[in-house]
Amino acid sequence: MLVFGTRPEVIKMAPLIKELKKYPEDFKTTVCVTGQHREMLDQMLKVFDISPHYDLRIMDKVHDLYDLTALVLTGMRDVLAETNPDMVLVHGDTTTSATAALAAFYRQIPVGHVEAGLRTRNIYSPWPEEMNRQIIGRIATYHFAPSPQCRCNLLTEGIDDVKIVVTGNTVIDALKWVIDKINSSQEIRRGIYEELNKVGYDPSRLRNRKLVLITAHRRENFGEAFASICHAIKVLAQKYPDTDFVYPLHLNPNIRQTAYRLFGRVDDWLDNLFLIEPLSYLAFSLLMSESTVILTDSGGIQEEAPALGKPVLVTRETTERTEALGELVKLVGTDSDNIIHETSNILDNSLHHKFLLKHNSCYGDGYASARIVDYLRSLNSLL
Ligand code: UD1
Ligand code: UDP
């Protein structure tokens, strides 16, 4: 059984579901979503054509991390009692994942951790994700580490090497799939253009303008840090009128309310600043591949952008994704002057908006799910 509940988990678990389904004689694949996210989860389930067998539908009852944890734990108790799977697969570091792992542990069901071993070693950054993944690391029997660095992190914590498999990150499997899909037909591209127009961004602008793509949602950035990021965006949009600043807003009300307060009413926005609704993976990937620079505090985008050869400025004080740090990925923190300086550097030096740097494939080769499934099949053959 695969358990997940947020947007990035769908993106990163979808390739694994597809791969498991290739072997119906080996696996009965069951999908349980917690509904930690609702609209953003459903948007991605649709993209990947996944129909979950179970849906805990918790989001509307959640006010804080306590509700979230309690509702996933009790919800999973009932689902696991009914299905009694041989293994539970969780992903990454969300509260859905940590709690589903705990729920499986209470029934002594082995847990496989996909995207295991990422660490900052600072339990408040990212918060609560760093503790979530450490908890899963303690509970899990099988650790699917995306990189050799992640394997080393697990070994340092005393995890048995035999239970660690270095696989690459499944996000690169998803990215390859989506890029192939975007390039597969004019109709798909037309659908993406329609989606972009519908949310208020005319994609024909991309023909002769640079693009700065922005996302932000980290809990530890709420408040002053997020205000500082928004201030930097505003200053940059004024400084570079020939560049579009496109920011699909996360649905978290903490983010939206602050963003609307800081950027003002729609009529007040600069002509080159677009605060839009969250995009499907297709439309977002198209914008990633058209961008000059990406400004983000997201985990997944730090992995996708280098694979696309796109520079990323990470608006966080720490990162667990250190493999690509360097030419393509830079940790810039949340100080607005620094964000303005680093973004300006890239915008001033990029000759053309489709300017491509060397792709960095340190996060995967597109076969992570196949490696995980190979491993699971080898376990099956031992039974
Ligand atoms: C969550 C994860 C974070 C992950 C991120 C990916 C935790 C604690 N946080 O953070 O690790 O990086 O997802 O995006 O597990 N909301 C909606 N509709 C949606 C999604 C969210 O309305 O589709 C609103 C709801 O009011 C919800 C709130 O956003 O309560 C916060 O969602 P939550 O999952 O707690 O936090 P995220 O910031 O999304
Ligand atoms: N993403 C998307 N549409 C958007 C914003 C992001 O499809 O409007 C994708 C992005 O490509 C990446 C993932 O969502 O794969 C990142 O999700 P998020 O930033 O919410 O979570 P994190 O990666 O930080 O856990």
XYZ file of N, CA and C in Angstrom, residues 105-313:
627
model
N 3.667 0.933 11.760
C 4.501 0.355 12.827
C 3.621 -0.224 13.946
N 2.553 0.474 14.293
C 1.677 -0.014 15.372
C 1.026 -1.348 15.027
N 0.943 -1.656 13.729
C 0.434 -2.987 13.335
C 1.578 -3.906 12.916
N 2.804 -3.476 13.149
C 4.001 -4.248 12.784
C 4.056 -4.582 11.287
N 3.624 -3.608 10.504
C 3.721 -3.759 9.041
C 5.015 -3.067 8.601
N 5.894 -3.751 7.844
C 7.132 -3.112 7.409
C 6.862 -1.883 6.531
N 7.710 -0.888 6.728
C 7.570 0.367 5.979
C 8.752 0.523 5.024
N 8.458 0.904 3.788
C 9.504 1.266 2.824
C 9.477 2.782 2.669
N 10.641 3.402 2.818
C 10.705 4.870 2.738
C 11.319 5.295 1.406
N 10.479 5.922 0.599
C 10.952 6.427 -0.695
C 11.457 7.859 -0.460
N 12.619 8.174 -1.044
C 13.318 9.448 -0.795
C 13.835 9.482 0.650
N 14.575 8.446 0.999
C 15.090 8.317 2.364
C 16.462 8.978 2.489
N 16.754 9.435 3.699
C 18.120 9.846 4.027
C 18.476 11.303 3.780
N 17.496 12.135 3.373
C 17.818 13.561 3.242
C 17.900 14.152 4.649
N 18.873 14.988 4.897
C 19.051 15.551 6.233
C 19.615 16.961 6.186
N 19.109 17.818 7.101
C 19.825 19.072 7.400
C 20.447 18.986 8.782
N 19.931 18.036 9.598
C 20.355 17.879 11.007
C 19.900 19.048 11.879
N 19.049 19.905 11.342
C 18.478 20.977 12.160
C 16.979 20.715 12.227
N 16.490 20.308 13.402
C 15.095 19.850 13.457
C 14.074 20.980 13.264
N 14.539 22.221 13.269
C 13.613 23.328 13.015
C 13.757 23.913 11.611
N 14.556 23.257 10.764
C 14.765 23.784 9.411
C 15.118 22.658 8.442
N 14.199 22.197 7.627
C 12.823 22.663 7.529
C 11.970 22.049 8.642
N 10.987 22.821 9.066
C 10.120 22.387 10.169
C 8.694 22.210 9.679
N 8.062 21.098 9.973
C 8.513 19.965 10.788
C 9.169 18.845 9.971
N 9.504 19.120 8.699
C 9.913 18.034 7.793
C 11.167 17.289 8.249
N 12.147 18.016 8.819
C 13.381 17.322 9.197
C 13.095 16.240 10.244
N 12.239 16.572 11.208
C 11.902 15.551 12.218
C 11.045 14.452 11.591
N 10.126 14.846 10.708
C 9.289 13.829 10.052
C 10.156 12.766 9.380
N 11.174 13.217 8.617
C 11.937 12.194 7.880
C 12.844 11.401 8.811
N 13.276 12.033 9.912
C 14.087 11.256 10.862
C 13.218 10.187 11.541
N 11.980 10.548 11.849
C 11.060 9.563 12.456
C 10.847 8.399 11.482
N 10.593 8.733 10.223
C 10.370 7.661 9.234
C 11.627 6.799 9.121
N 12.784 7.436 9.170
C 14.057 6.712 9.091
C 14.207 5.694 10.227
N 13.702 6.043 11.399
C 13.776 5.088 12.518
C 12.807 3.927 12.310
N 11.649 4.240 11.763
C 10.596 3.218 11.659
C 10.821 2.279 10.473
N 11.336 2.833 9.376
C 11.348 2.080 8.107
C 12.248 0.847 8.167
N 11.819 -0.175 7.456
C 12.657 -1.372 7.271
C 13.494 -1.215 6.005
N 12.915 -0.592 4.972
C 13.607 -0.443 3.681
C 13.753 1.041 3.367
N 14.962 1.427 2.944
C 15.269 2.846 2.725
C 15.677 3.037 1.270
N 14.843 3.706 0.499
C 15.166 3.964 -0.912
C 15.780 5.364 -1.011
N 17.116 5.370 -0.995
C 17.849 6.641 -0.925
C 18.065 7.178 -2.337
N 17.753 8.466 -2.557
C 17.924 8.992 -3.913
C 19.371 9.159 -4.343
N 20.309 9.298 -3.393
C 21.703 9.542 -3.812
C 22.671 8.865 -2.847
N 23.932 8.702 -3.266
C 24.933 8.133 -2.362
C 25.087 8.967 -1.082
N 24.918 10.304 -1.218
C 24.988 11.181 -0.041
C 23.902 10.790 0.982
N 22.719 10.505 0.491
C 21.615 10.126 1.389
C 21.909 8.782 2.047
N 22.507 7.881 1.295
C 22.895 6.586 1.875
C 23.878 6.818 3.029
N 24.862 7.680 2.805
C 25.850 7.977 3.861
C 25.161 8.545 5.098
N 24.202 9.439 4.891
C 23.478 10.014 6.034
C 22.814 8.916 6.853
N 22.244 7.935 6.169
C 21.551 6.842 6.874
C 22.561 5.956 7.598
N 23.672 5.696 6.948
C 24.705 4.857 7.586
C 25.194 5.515 8.879
N 25.344 6.844 8.840
C 25.778 7.586 10.035
C 24.814 7.357 11.196
N 23.542 7.149 10.862
C 22.535 6.947 11.914
C 22.403 5.476 12.295
N 23.284 4.647 11.781
C 23.278 3.240 12.190
C 22.320 2.356 11.418
N 21.796 2.866 10.302
C 20.902 2.036 9.480
C 21.755 0.975 8.769
N 21.227 -0.233 8.736
C 21.950 -1.362 8.125
C 22.062 -1.143 6.602
N 23.289 -1.202 6.096
C 23.530 -0.954 4.667
C 22.703 -1.882 3.766
N 22.471 -3.100 4.256
C 21.724 -4.083 3.459
C 20.295 -3.611 3.173
N 19.787 -2.736 4.028
C 18.394 -2.270 3.873
C 18.301 -0.932 3.124
N 19.454 -0.477 2.606
C 19.457 0.798 1.864
C 19.694 0.507 0.374
N 18.844 1.109 -0.460
C 19.054 0.969 -1.909
C 19.164 2.365 -2.505
N 20.261 2.635 -3.198
C 20.404 3.950 -3.854
C 19.704 3.862 -5.207
N 18.696 4.709 -5.384
C 17.802 4.526 -6.544
C 17.758 5.707 -7.498
N 18.208 6.898 -7.041
C 17.861 8.123 -7.770
C 16.510 8.585 -7.250
N 16.138 9.807 -7.607
C 14.866 10.333 -7.109
C 13.760 10.106 -8.138
N 12.632 9.622 -7.663
C 11.513 9.336 -8.583
C 10.985 10.608 -9.251
N 11.348 11.788 -8.688
C 10.866 13.022 -9.324
C 11.435 13.144 -10.740
N 12.622 12.585 -10.963
C 13.203 12.686 -12.310
C 12.447 11.739 -13.254
N 11.959 10.616 -12.738
C 11.094 9.745 -13.559
C 9.860 10.547 -13.998
N 9.271 11.269 -13.006
C 8.048 12.038 -13.298
C 8.344 13.158 -14.284
N 9.476 13.809 -14.080
C 9.843 14.934 -14.954
C 10.040 14.467 -16.403
N 10.711 13.333 -16.552
C 10.923 12.814 -17.916
C 9.588 12.520 -18.575
N 8.705 11.914 -17.790
C 7.379 11.577 -18.307
C 6.659 12.838 -18.778
N 6.695 13.875 -17.916
C 5.910 15.076 -18.237
C 6.523 15.832 -19.416
N 7.851 15.859 -19.502
C 8.484 16.570 -20.622
C 8.173 15.840 -21.938
N 8.231 14.497 -21.892
C 7.856 13.727 -23.089
C 6.427 14.033 -23.495
N 5.565 14.116 -22.472
C 4.147 14.355 -22.753
C 3.958 15.744 -23.381
N 4.632 16.740 -22.806
C 4.508 18.107 -23.340
C 4.957 18.145 -24.802
N 6.012 17.394 -25.088
C 6.546 17.410 -26.460
C 5.814 16.457 -27.393
N 4.863 15.701 -26.837
C 4.281 14.620 -27.643
C 3.256 15.110 -28.663
N 2.540 16.186 -28.335
C 1.545 16.614 -29.325
C 1.186 18.080 -29.166
N 0.745 18.665 -30.269
C 0.302 20.060 -30.281
C -0.909 20.217 -29.379
N -1.721 19.151 -29.327
C -2.963 19.231 -28.550
C -2.649 19.406 -27.060
N -1.654 18.636 -26.585
C -1.265 18.756 -25.177
C -0.786 20.184 -24.915
N 0.030 20.716 -25.816
C 0.555 22.067 -25.620
C -0.587 23.091 -25.645
N -1.549 22.861 -26.543
C -2.701 23.781 -26.584
C -3.444 23.763 -25.252
N -3.581 22.547 -24.676
C -4.253 22.401 -23.374
C -3.513 23.200 -22.295
N -2.183 23.134 -22.348
C -1.382 23.869 -21.360
C -1.556 25.379 -21.553
N -1.545 25.825 -22.827
C -1.720 27.268 -23.078
C -3.092 27.723 -22.565
N -4.091 26.866 -22.777
C -5.439 27.213 -22.285
C -5.429 27.359 -20.776
N -4.763 26.395 -20.105
C -4.696 26.448 -18.641
C -4.024 27.747 -18.188
N -2.906 28.098 -18.859
C -2.181 29.309 -18.458
C -3.035 30.556 -18.703
N -3.714 30.586 -19.848
C -4.579 31.739 -20.112
C -5.684 31.839 -19.069
N -6.222 30.679 -18.697
C -7.324 30.651 -17.737
C -6.903 31.223 -16.368
N -5.656 30.946 -15.959
C -5.226 31.480 -14.657
C -4.682 32.907 -14.774
N -4.703 33.460 -16.003
C -4.349 34.872 -16.144
C -2.946 35.133 -16.655
N -2.310 34.105 -17.229
C -0.983 34.354 -17.811
C -0.984 33.960 -19.275
N -0.755 34.949 -20.144
C -0.752 34.687 -21.581
C 0.622 34.128 -21.997
N 0.684 32.816 -22.375
C 1.987 32.207 -22.629
C 2.696 32.765 -23.861
N 1.979 33.497 -24.715
C 2.668 34.045 -25.897
C 3.680 35.117 -25.468
N 3.535 35.631 -24.244
C 4.517 36.596 -23.711
C 5.910 35.980 -23.652
N 5.952 34.626 -23.530
C 7.246 33.957 -23.355
C 8.125 34.054 -24.599
N 7.487 34.398 -25.736
C 8.256 34.438 -26.990
C 9.408 35.432 -26.921
N 9.156 36.585 -26.280
C 10.241 37.586 -26.278
C 10.493 38.219 -24.919
N 10.116 37.496 -23.868
C 10.390 38.037 -22.528
C 11.057 36.976 -21.671
N 11.857 37.429 -20.711
C 12.438 36.495 -19.752
C 11.379 36.145 -18.712
N 11.624 35.025 -18.039
C 10.660 34.571 -17.029
C 11.372 34.224 -15.730
N 10.884 34.810 -14.641
C 11.308 34.370 -13.307
C 10.113 33.636 -12.711
N 10.305 32.354 -12.424
C 9.219 31.541 -11.868
C 9.433 31.452 -10.356
N 8.340 31.613 -9.613
C 8.488 31.717 -8.147
C 7.528 30.757 -7.446
N 7.991 30.089 -6.394
C 7.060 29.408 -5.489
C 7.568 29.600 -4.049
N 6.637 29.489 -3.099
C 7.019 29.593 -1.678
C 5.929 28.957 -0.833
N 6.308 28.190 0.151
C 5.286 27.639 1.056
C 5.815 27.174 2.408
N 7.107 27.211 2.664
C 7.660 26.595 3.878
C 7.130 27.246 5.145
N 6.726 26.380 6.087
C 6.206 26.864 7.363
C 7.214 27.743 8.108
N 8.497 27.352 8.061
C 9.476 28.138 8.837
C 9.735 29.508 8.210
N 9.199 29.722 6.990
C 9.345 31.042 6.359
C 8.130 31.947 6.578
N 7.073 31.425 7.237
C 5.880 32.257 7.449
C 6.285 33.507 8.217
N 5.588 34.610 7.956
C 5.874 35.833 8.718
C 6.930 36.673 8.028
N 7.879 37.122 8.828
C 8.890 38.080 8.348
C 9.659 37.587 7.120
N 10.075 36.313 7.155
C 10.895 35.781 6.056
C 10.108 35.823 4.744
N 8.839 35.435 4.812
C 8.023 35.437 3.594
C 7.792 36.878 3.112
N 7.580 37.790 4.064
C 7.399 39.202 3.696
C 8.648 39.712 2.985
N 9.786 39.268 3.453
C 11.044 39.715 2.858
C 11.199 39.169 1.422
N 10.777 37.920 1.210
C 10.811 37.339 -0.148
C 9.899 38.158 -1.076
N 8.690 38.462 -0.581
C 7.730 39.213 -1.412
C 8.273 40.602 -1.733
N 8.905 41.227 -0.762
C 9.480 42.562 -0.999
C 10.507 42.487 -2.140
N 11.344 41.442 -2.081
C 12.367 41.280 -3.128
C 11.708 41.110 -4.496
N 10.635 40.335 -4.561
C 9.949 40.112 -5.850
C 9.424 41.443 -6.396
N 8.839 42.222 -5.506
C 8.278 43.516 -5.914
C 9.366 44.434 -6.479
N 10.483 44.502 -5.775
C 11.584 45.374 -6.227
C 12.117 44.878 -7.575
N 12.278 43.536 -7.689
C 12.813 42.964 -8.931
C 11.864 43.220 -10.107
N 10.567 43.082 -9.851
C 9.592 43.287 -10.938
C 9.646 44.734 -11.425
N 9.907 45.657 -10.489
C 10.033 47.068 -10.898
C 11.329 47.300 -11.681
N 12.386 46.612 -11.223
C 13.704 46.829 -11.828
C 13.799 46.225 -13.234
N 13.056 45.141 -13.463
C 13.161 44.430 -14.758
C 11.798 44.368 -15.465
N 11.362 45.489 -16.053
C 10.034 45.491 -16.690
C 9.956 44.571 -17.913
N 11.140 44.177 -18.461
C 11.126 43.292 -19.643
C 11.085 41.814 -19.246
N 10.929 41.553 -17.964
C 10.900 40.169 -17.463
C 9.564 39.915 -16.785
N 8.981 38.730 -17.001
C 7.750 38.372 -16.302
C 8.082 37.633 -15.011
N 7.382 37.970 -13.959
C 7.537 37.291 -12.666
C 6.244 36.523 -12.408
N 6.318 35.210 -12.554
C 5.098 34.399 -12.458
C 5.153 33.574 -11.182
N 4.147 33.754 -10.362
C 4.172 33.149 -9.037
C 2.855 32.390 -8.796
N 2.846 31.062 -9.043
C 1.652 30.276 -8.707
C 1.587 30.133 -7.189
N 0.556 30.730 -6.601
C 0.463 30.766 -5.130
C 0.011 29.428 -4.562
N 0.695 28.951 -3.588
C 0.281 27.752 -2.857
C -1.062 28.054 -2.186
N -1.900 27.038 -1.971
C -3.237 27.293 -1.410
C -3.219 27.492 0.106
N -2.090 27.307 0.742
C -2.024 27.539 2.189
C -2.435 28.986 2.495
N -3.494 29.169 3.320
C -3.973 30.542 3.576
C -2.905 31.440 4.190
N -1.983 30.876 4.931
C -0.903 31.690 5.516
C -0.083 32.385 4.439
N 0.071 31.683 3.321
C 0.834 32.232 2.203
C -0.023 33.217 1.414
N -1.217 32.803 1.086
C -2.070 33.625 0.212
C -2.424 34.966 0.848
N -2.844 34.901 2.144
C -3.264 36.150 2.778
C -2.103 37.138 2.843
N -0.913 36.608 3.219
C 0.242 37.513 3.322
C 0.597 38.055 1.939
N 0.578 37.182 0.932
C 0.941 37.636 -0.415
C -0.023 38.728 -0.884
N -1.317 38.511 -0.715
C -2.272 39.516 -1.183
C -2.137 40.815 -0.382
N -1.844 40.677 0.917
C -1.655 41.886 1.738
C -0.436 42.674 1.223
N 0.641 41.960 0.925
C 1.886 42.642 0.552
C 1.886 43.156 -0.888
N 1.225 42.410 -1.791
C 1.232 42.852 -3.192
C 0.050 43.758 -3.509
N -0.909 43.819 -2.604
C -2.068 44.688 -2.815
C -3.112 44.049 -3.724
N -4.069 44.911 -4.180
C -5.160 44.419 -5.031
C -4.649 44.153 -6.447
N -5.389 43.276 -7.157
C -4.984 42.898 -8.524
C -4.687 44.146 -9.365
N -5.535 45.168 -9.234
C -5.368 46.379 -10.054
C -4.053 47.094 -9.755
N -3.519 46.830 -8.545
C -2.275 47.530 -8.163
C -1.019 46.797 -8.650
N -1.185 45.559 -9.108
C 0.014 44.793 -9.465
C 0.707 45.399 -10.679
N 2.016 45.249 -10.719
C 2.769 45.690 -11.891
C 2.341 44.829 -13.086
N 2.537 45.356 -14.302
C 2.092 44.640 -15.510
C 2.841 43.333 -15.723
N 4.019 43.220 -15.127
C 4.842 42.016 -15.347
C 4.854 41.077 -14.151
N 3.932 41.277 -13.204
C 3.851 40.404 -12.026
C 2.531 39.635 -12.067
N 2.621 38.303 -11.979
C 1.420 37.468 -12.110
C 1.317 36.530 -10.912
N 0.400 36.834 -10.010
C 0.118 35.898 -8.913
C -1.028 35.032 -9.409
N -0.755 33.741 -9.589
C -1.778 32.892 -10.222
C -2.068 31.673 -9.363
N -3.079 30.927 -9.752
C -3.460 29.709 -9.016
C -2.422 28.605 -9.258
N -2.360 27.598 -8.355
C -1.420 26.486 -8.562
C -1.656 25.841 -9.924
N -0.576 25.476 -10.579
C -0.671 24.923 -11.933
C -0.587 23.410 -11.925
N -1.144 22.795 -12.950
C -0.964 21.350 -13.125
C 0.522 21.094 -13.367
N 0.917 19.849 -13.212
C 2.347 19.529 -13.390
C 2.792 19.812 -14.827
N 1.878 19.655 -15.767
C 2.205 19.914 -17.176
C 2.540 21.387 -17.392
N 1.634 22.250 -16.919
C 1.845 23.690 -17.148
C 3.044 24.191 -16.357
N 3.185 23.686 -15.121
C 4.305 24.163 -14.313
C 5.637 23.729 -14.922
N 5.689 22.507 -15.432
C 6.946 22.026 -16.023
C 7.282 22.812 -17.285
N 6.249 23.158 -18.048
C 6.513 23.977 -19.237
C 7.133 25.317 -18.821
N 6.561 25.929 -17.764
C 7.125 27.211 -17.320
C 8.538 27.035 -16.773
N 8.764 25.916 -16.056
C 10.138 25.681 -15.569
C 11.107 25.665 -16.751
N 10.692 24.954 -17.806
C 11.630 24.791 -18.914
C 11.794 26.081 -19.727
N 10.892 27.040 -19.537
C 10.993 28.324 -20.249
C 11.618 29.416 -19.377
N 11.927 29.093 -18.124
C 12.331 30.166 -17.204
C 13.813 30.516 -17.338
N 14.137 31.722 -16.928
C 15.542 32.150 -16.880
C 16.124 31.782 -15.525
N 15.305 31.945 -14.503
C 15.738 31.577 -13.149
C 14.480 31.230 -12.339
N 14.653 30.305 -11.378
C 13.528 29.922 -10.515
C 13.885 30.301 -9.084
N 12.925 30.962 -8.438
C 13.111 31.408 -7.063
C 12.161 30.576 -6.203
N 12.680 29.757 -5.310
C 11.771 28.816 -4.643
C 12.284 28.347 -3.292
N 11.354 27.922 -2.427
C 11.758 27.233 -1.203
C 11.302 25.767 -1.252
N 10.871 25.342 -2.437
C 10.352 23.979 -2.602
C 11.489 22.953 -2.617
N 11.169 21.744 -2.152
C 12.143 20.667 -2.222
C 12.245 20.104 -3.635
N 11.093 19.730 -4.189
C 11.068 19.063 -5.498
C 11.665 19.916 -6.606
N 11.407 21.216 -6.545
C 11.880 22.086 -7.633
C 13.410 22.197 -7.606
N 13.991 22.064 -6.417
C 15.472 22.040 -6.323
C 16.058 20.836 -7.059
N 15.237 19.804 -7.231
C 15.708 18.609 -7.941
C 15.415 18.688 -9.433
N 14.236 19.246 -9.756
C 13.811 19.301 -11.162
C 14.612 20.322 -11.967
N 14.807 21.511 -11.361
C 15.431 22.606 -12.118
C 16.826 22.241 -12.620
N 17.705 21.667 -11.781
C 19.023 21.307 -12.315
C 18.930 20.282 -13.444
N 17.954 19.379 -13.346
C 17.798 18.384 -14.408
C 17.403 19.066 -15.720
N 16.756 20.225 -15.608
C 16.359 20.967 -16.812
C 17.421 21.999 -17.209
N 18.508 22.065 -16.425
C 19.564 23.046 -16.714
C 19.154 24.471 -16.366
N 18.282 24.605 -15.364
C 17.796 25.934 -14.987
C 18.362 26.366 -13.638
N 18.851 27.584 -13.528
C 19.356 28.042 -12.242
C 18.238 28.202 -11.205
N 18.542 27.842 -9.984
C 17.566 27.980 -8.900
C 18.193 28.760 -7.764
N 17.451 29.724 -7.249
C 17.853 30.406 -6.031
C 16.908 29.923 -4.937
